[in-house]
CSV table of C-alpha atoms in Angstrom, one decimal:
chain,number,residue,atom,x,y,z
A,1,UNK,CA,0.0,0.0,0.0
A,2,UNK,CA,3.0,2.4,0.6
A,3,UNK,CA,3.8,2.8,-3.2
A,4,UNK,CA,0.2,3.7,-3.9
A,5,UNK,CA,0.2,6.4,-1.2
A,6,UNK,CA,3.5,7.8,-2.5
A,7,UNK,CA,2.0,7.9,-6.0
A,8,UNK,CA,-1.0,9.7,-4.8
A,9,UNK,CA,1.2,12.3,-3.0
A,10,UNK,CA,3.2,12.8,-6.2
A,11,UNK,CA,0.1,13.4,-8.3
A,12,UNK,CA,-1.1,15.8,-5.6
A,13,UNK,CA,2.2,17.7,-5.7
A,14,UNK,CA,2.0,17.9,-9.5
A,15,UNK,CA,-1.5,19.3,-9.3
A,16,UNK,CA,-0.4,22.0,-6.8
A,17,UNK,CA,2.6,23.0,-8.9
A,18,UNK,CA,0.5,23.2,-12.0
A,19,UNK,CA,-2.2,25.2,-10.2
A,20,UNK,CA,0.5,27.7,-9.2
A,21,UNK,CA,1.7,28.0,-12.8
A,22,UNK,CA,-1.8,28.8,-14.0
A,23,UNK,CA,-2.2,31.4,-11.3
A,24,UNK,CA,1.0,33.2,-12.3
A,25,UNK,CA,0.1,33.1,-16.0
A,26,UNK,CA,-2.5,35.8,-15.6
A,27,UNK,CA,-5.0,34.4,-18.0
A,28,UNK,CA,-8.3,32.5,-17.8
A,29,UNK,CA,-7.1,28.9,-18.3
A,30,UNK,CA,-6.4,25.6,-16.7
A,31,UNK,CA,-4.2,22.5,-17.2
A,32,UNK,CA,-5.8,19.2,-16.6
A,33,UNK,CA,-4.6,15.6,-16.6
A,34,UNK,CA,-7.2,13.0,-17.6
A,35,UNK,CA,-7.5,9.8,-15.6
A,36,UNK,CA,-10.3,8.4,-17.8
A,37,UNK,CA,-9.2,5.9,-20.4
A,38,UNK,CA,-11.5,7.2,-23.1
A,39,UNK,CA,-10.4,10.8,-22.4
A,40,UNK,CA,-6.8,9.9,-22.6
A,41,UNK,CA,-7.4,8.2,-25.9
A,42,UNK,CA,-9.2,11.2,-27.3
A,43,UNK,CA,-6.6,13.7,-26.1
A,44,UNK,CA,-3.3,12.0,-26.8
A,45,UNK,CA,-1.6,11.4,-23.4
A,46,UNK,CA,-4.5,12.9,-21.4
A,47,UNK,CA,-3.1,16.4,-20.9
A,48,UNK,CA,-5.3,19.3,-21.9
A,49,UNK,CA,-5.2,23.1,-21.5
A,50,UNK,CA,-8.5,25.0,-21.4
A,51,UNK,CA,-8.7,28.7,-22.0
A,52,UNK,CA,-11.4,31.4,-22.4
A,53,UNK,CA,-10.6,34.3,-24.7
A,54,UNK,CA,-12.3,37.2,-26.5
A,55,UNK,CA,-11.8,39.1,-29.7
A,56,UNK,CA,-13.1,42.5,-30.9
A,57,UNK,CA,-13.4,44.3,-34.2
A,58,UNK,CA,-14.4,47.9,-34.7
A,59,UNK,CA,-16.0,49.2,-37.9
A,60,UNK,CA,-17.9,52.2,-39.2
A,61,UNK,CA,-21.6,51.7,-39.1
A,62,UNK,CA,-23.5,51.1,-42.4
A,63,UNK,CA,-27.0,51.4,-40.9
A,64,UNK,CA,-28.8,53.8,-38.6
A,65,UNK,CA,-32.1,53.4,-36.7
A,66,UNK,CA,-33.7,56.6,-35.6
A,67,UNK,CA,-36.7,56.8,-33.2
A,68,UNK,CA,-39.3,59.5,-33.5
A,69,UNK,CA,-42.8,59.8,-32.0
A,70,UNK,CA,-45.9,61.8,-32.9
A,71,UNK,CA,-48.0,63.0,-29.9
A,72,UNK,CA,-51.5,64.4,-29.8
A,73,UNK,CA,-53.5,65.7,-26.8
A,74,UNK,CA,-57.2,66.5,-26.5
A,75,UNK,CA,-60.1,66.5,-24.0
A,76,UNK,CA,-61.8,64.1,-26.3
A,77,UNK,CA,-60.3,60.6,-26.8
A,78,UNK,CA,-61.7,60.4,-30.4
A,79,UNK,CA,-60.3,63.8,-31.3
A,80,UNK,CA,-56.9,62.8,-29.9
A,81,UNK,CA,-56.9,59.7,-32.0
A,82,UNK,CA,-57.9,61.5,-35.1
A,83,UNK,CA,-55.3,64.3,-34.6
A,84,UNK,CA,-52.6,61.7,-34.1
A,85,UNK,CA,-53.7,59.8,-37.3
A,86,UNK,CA,-53.6,63.1,-39.3
A,87,UNK,CA,-50.2,64.1,-38.0
A,88,UNK,CA,-48.8,60.6,-38.6
A,89,UNK,CA,-50.1,60.6,-42.2
A,90,UNK,CA,-48.5,64.0,-42.8
A,91,UNK,CA,-45.2,62.8,-41.5
A,92,UNK,CA,-45.1,59.6,-43.5
A,93,UNK,CA,-46.1,61.4,-46.6
A,94,UNK,CA,-43.2,63.9,-46.1
A,95,UNK,CA,-40.8,61.0,-45.4
A,96,UNK,CA,-41.9,59.2,-48.6
A,97,UNK,CA,-41.2,62.4,-50.6
A,98,UNK,CA,-37.8,62.5,-49.0
A,99,UNK,CA,-37.1,59.0,-50.3
A,100,UNK,CA,-37.8,56.9,-47.1
A,101,UNK,CA,-39.8,53.8,-48.2
A,102,UNK,CA,-42.6,52.3,-46.2
A,103,UNK,CA,-40.6,49.2,-45.4
A,104,UNK,CA,-38.0,51.4,-43.7
A,105,UNK,CA,-40.6,52.5,-41.1
A,106,UNK,CA,-42.1,50.4,-38.4
A,107,UNK,CA,-44.3,51.1,-35.4
A,108,UNK,CA,-42.4,50.7,-32.2
A,109,UNK,CA,-45.2,51.8,-29.8
A,110,UNK,CA,-48.8,53.0,-29.9
A,111,UNK,CA,-50.8,54.2,-27.0
A,112,UNK,CA,-53.9,56.3,-26.1
A,113,UNK,CA,-54.4,57.0,-22.5
A,114,UNK,CA,-55.5,59.7,-20.0
A,115,UNK,CA,-53.0,62.4,-19.5
A,116,UNK,CA,-52.4,62.7,-15.8
A,117,UNK,CA,-50.0,65.6,-15.7
A,118,UNK,CA,-50.6,67.9,-12.6
A,119,UNK,CA,-51.1,71.0,-14.7
A,120,UNK,CA,-54.2,69.6,-16.4
A,121,UNK,CA,-57.2,71.2,-14.9
A,122,UNK,CA,-59.6,69.1,-17.0
A,123,UNK,CA,-59.5,65.5,-18.3
A,124,UNK,CA,-57.2,65.2,-21.3
A,125,UNK,CA,-56.1,62.3,-23.4
A,126,UNK,CA,-52.7,61.7,-24.8
A,127,UNK,CA,-52.1,59.7,-28.0
A,128,UNK,CA,-48.6,58.5,-29.0
A,129,UNK,CA,-47.4,56.7,-32.1
A,130,UNK,CA,-43.7,56.0,-32.0
A,131,UNK,CA,-41.7,54.8,-35.0
A,132,UNK,CA,-38.3,53.3,-35.8
A,133,UNK,CA,-36.9,54.4,-39.2
A,134,UNK,CA,-34.0,52.3,-40.6
A,135,UNK,CA,-31.6,54.0,-43.0
A,136,UNK,CA,-28.8,52.3,-45.0
A,137,UNK,CA,-27.2,55.7,-45.6
A,138,UNK,CA,-26.0,57.0,-42.2
A,139,UNK,CA,-25.3,60.5,-43.7
A,140,UNK,CA,-29.1,60.9,-44.2
A,141,UNK,CA,-29.9,60.7,-40.5
A,142,UNK,CA,-29.9,64.5,-39.9
A,143,UNK,CA,-32.0,65.5,-42.9
A,144,UNK,CA,-34.6,62.7,-42.2
A,145,UNK,CA,-34.9,63.9,-38.6
A,146,UNK,CA,-35.5,67.4,-39.9
A,147,UNK,CA,-38.2,66.2,-42.3
A,148,UNK,CA,-40.0,64.1,-39.6
A,149,UNK,CA,-40.0,67.0,-37.1
A,150,UNK,CA,-41.1,69.6,-39.7
A,151,UNK,CA,-44.0,67.4,-40.8
A,152,UNK,CA,-45.5,66.1,-37.6
A,153,UNK,CA,-43.0,64.4,-35.3
A,154,UNK,CA,-43.0,65.8,-31.7
A,155,UNK,CA,-40.2,63.8,-30.3
A,156,UNK,CA,-36.8,62.4,-31.4
A,157,UNK,CA,-36.0,59.6,-28.9
A,158,UNK,CA,-32.5,58.9,-30.2
A,159,UNK,CA,-30.4,57.4,-32.9
A,160,UNK,CA,-28.6,54.1,-33.0
A,161,UNK,CA,-25.7,53.5,-35.5
A,162,UNK,CA,-25.4,49.8,-36.2
A,163,UNK,CA,-24.5,47.2,-38.8
A,164,UNK,CA,-26.4,45.6,-41.6
A,165,UNK,CA,-26.9,41.8,-41.3
A,166,UNK,CA,-24.3,41.1,-44.0
A,167,UNK,CA,-21.7,43.4,-42.5
A,168,UNK,CA,-22.4,42.0,-39.0
A,169,UNK,CA,-21.8,38.4,-40.2
A,170,UNK,CA,-18.5,39.4,-41.8
A,171,UNK,CA,-17.3,41.2,-38.7
A,172,UNK,CA,-18.5,38.3,-36.5
A,173,UNK,CA,-16.1,36.0,-38.4
A,174,UNK,CA,-13.2,38.4,-37.9
A,175,UNK,CA,-14.0,38.7,-34.2
A,176,UNK,CA,-14.1,34.9,-33.8
A,177,UNK,CA,-10.7,34.7,-35.7
A,178,UNK,CA,-9.3,37.2,-33.2
A,179,UNK,CA,-10.7,35.4,-30.2
A,180,UNK,CA,-9.2,32.1,-31.4
A,181,UNK,CA,-5.8,33.7,-32.0
A,182,UNK,CA,-5.9,35.1,-28.5
A,183,UNK,CA,-7.0,31.7,-27.1
A,184,UNK,CA,-4.0,30.0,-28.8
A,185,UNK,CA,-1.6,32.6,-27.4
A,186,UNK,CA,-2.9,32.1,-23.9
A,187,UNK,CA,-2.8,28.3,-24.2
A,188,UNK,CA,0.9,28.5,-25.4
A,189,UNK,CA,1.7,30.6,-22.4
A,190,UNK,CA,0.1,28.3,-19.9
A,191,UNK,CA,1.5,25.2,-21.6
A,192,UNK,CA,5.0,26.6,-21.8
A,193,UNK,CA,5.0,27.5,-18.1
A,194,UNK,CA,3.8,24.0,-17.3
A,195,UNK,CA,6.5,22.4,-19.5
A,196,UNK,CA,4.0,21.3,-22.1
A,197,UNK,CA,3.5,21.9,-25.8
A,198,UNK,CA,0.1,22.4,-27.5
A,199,UNK,CA,-0.6,19.7,-30.1
A,200,UNK,CA,-4.1,20.5,-31.3
A,201,UNK,CA,-7.6,21.5,-30.5
A,202,UNK,CA,-9.6,19.0,-28.4
A,203,UNK,CA,-12.9,21.0,-28.3
A,204,UNK,CA,-14.0,24.6,-28.9
A,205,UNK,CA,-17.2,26.5,-28.4
A,206,UNK,CA,-18.5,30.1,-28.9
A,207,UNK,CA,-19.6,31.6,-25.6
A,208,UNK,CA,-21.0,34.8,-26.9
A,209,UNK,CA,-20.9,37.1,-30.0
A,210,UNK,CA,-22.2,40.7,-29.6
A,211,UNK,CA,-22.4,43.8,-31.7
A,212,UNK,CA,-22.4,47.0,-29.6
A,213,UNK,CA,-24.1,49.8,-31.6
A,214,UNK,CA,-23.2,53.4,-31.2
A,215,UNK,CA,-26.0,55.4,-29.6
A,216,UNK,CA,-26.5,59.1,-29.6
A,217,UNK,CA,-29.1,61.7,-28.9
A,218,UNK,CA,-30.2,64.1,-31.7
A,219,UNK,CA,-29.4,67.7,-31.2
A,220,UNK,CA,-31.9,69.6,-33.3
A,221,UNK,CA,-31.2,73.0,-34.6
A,222,UNK,CA,-33.0,75.9,-33.0
A,223,UNK,CA,-34.7,78.9,-34.7
A,224,UNK,CA,-31.3,80.2,-35.8
A,225,UNK,CA,-31.4,77.9,-38.9
A,226,UNK,CA,-29.3,75.1,-40.0
A,227,UNK,CA,-30.1,71.4,-39.9
A,228,UNK,CA,-29.8,68.6,-37.4
A,229,UNK,CA,-26.2,67.4,-37.1
A,230,UNK,CA,-25.6,63.8,-36.0
A,231,UNK,CA,-22.1,62.4,-35.5
A,232,UNK,CA,-21.7,58.6,-35.7
A,233,UNK,CA,-19.1,56.5,-34.0
A,234,UNK,CA,-17.6,53.0,-34.5
A,235,UNK,CA,-19.6,49.8,-33.8
A,236,UNK,CA,-17.7,47.1,-31.9
A,237,UNK,CA,-18.3,43.4,-32.5
A,238,UNK,CA,-17.0,41.1,-29.8
A,239,UNK,CA,-16.7,37.4,-29.6
A,240,UNK,CA,-15.9,35.0,-26.7
A,241,UNK,CA,-14.7,31.4,-27.1
A,242,UNK,CA,-13.9,28.5,-24.8
A,243,UNK,CA,-11.2,26.2,-26.2
A,244,UNK,CA,-9.7,23.0,-24.9
A,245,UNK,CA,-6.3,22.1,-26.4
A,246,UNK,CA,-4.5,18.8,-26.4
A,247,UNK,CA,-1.0,19.1,-24.9
A,248,UNK,CA,2.0,16.8,-24.5
A,249,UNK,CA,5.3,17.0,-22.7
């Protein structure tokens, strides 16, 4: 029984040393020794290095989503609804004349309810119809906002600069490539400190891929003239991966 106890102590010592190596590497990773026969067969001599890594790509937006709302108030609920419908119709007609197609506009919110503001001395109703307008030309954001406000929109609730679906897929692949490169670099660092060499990928998975849009508020021009100026910023696409590498040494 003594040899078995000595062997267990040796394995425990190895585990402690390797744990210290991982801690000093400064990355999210681990070195593992497989005691399962199938695991050892699948991963060479049973040694693996597991790391988590992320990648990021920045790009200029090629799509903008602006949010506007038409608001109507009246003591009569039917009158509020009709006024809202008329103002919405006028705004959409002006947007169509400006080259914004119907399929670029969608309803984001619609509500008719009693207006409970303290300054109201009599019952009033408030009707709101909010829209999202999607533009493939980000330089048109300012002029489209001006058109919407001049023709019936009462609120501009913000602008989001983002990516079209094709561009998003392209950048997603680049972010994943970057994440995998970072994962391999981390694995090489961990394996090197543990006296091992990476021999291949045992398993890999995508933890998360996210595109962070650039959001801004619209600053509309006052009575002094001029148009609405909107400045866009870069959109960041990030990816996270979890990779298990085979190792030997």
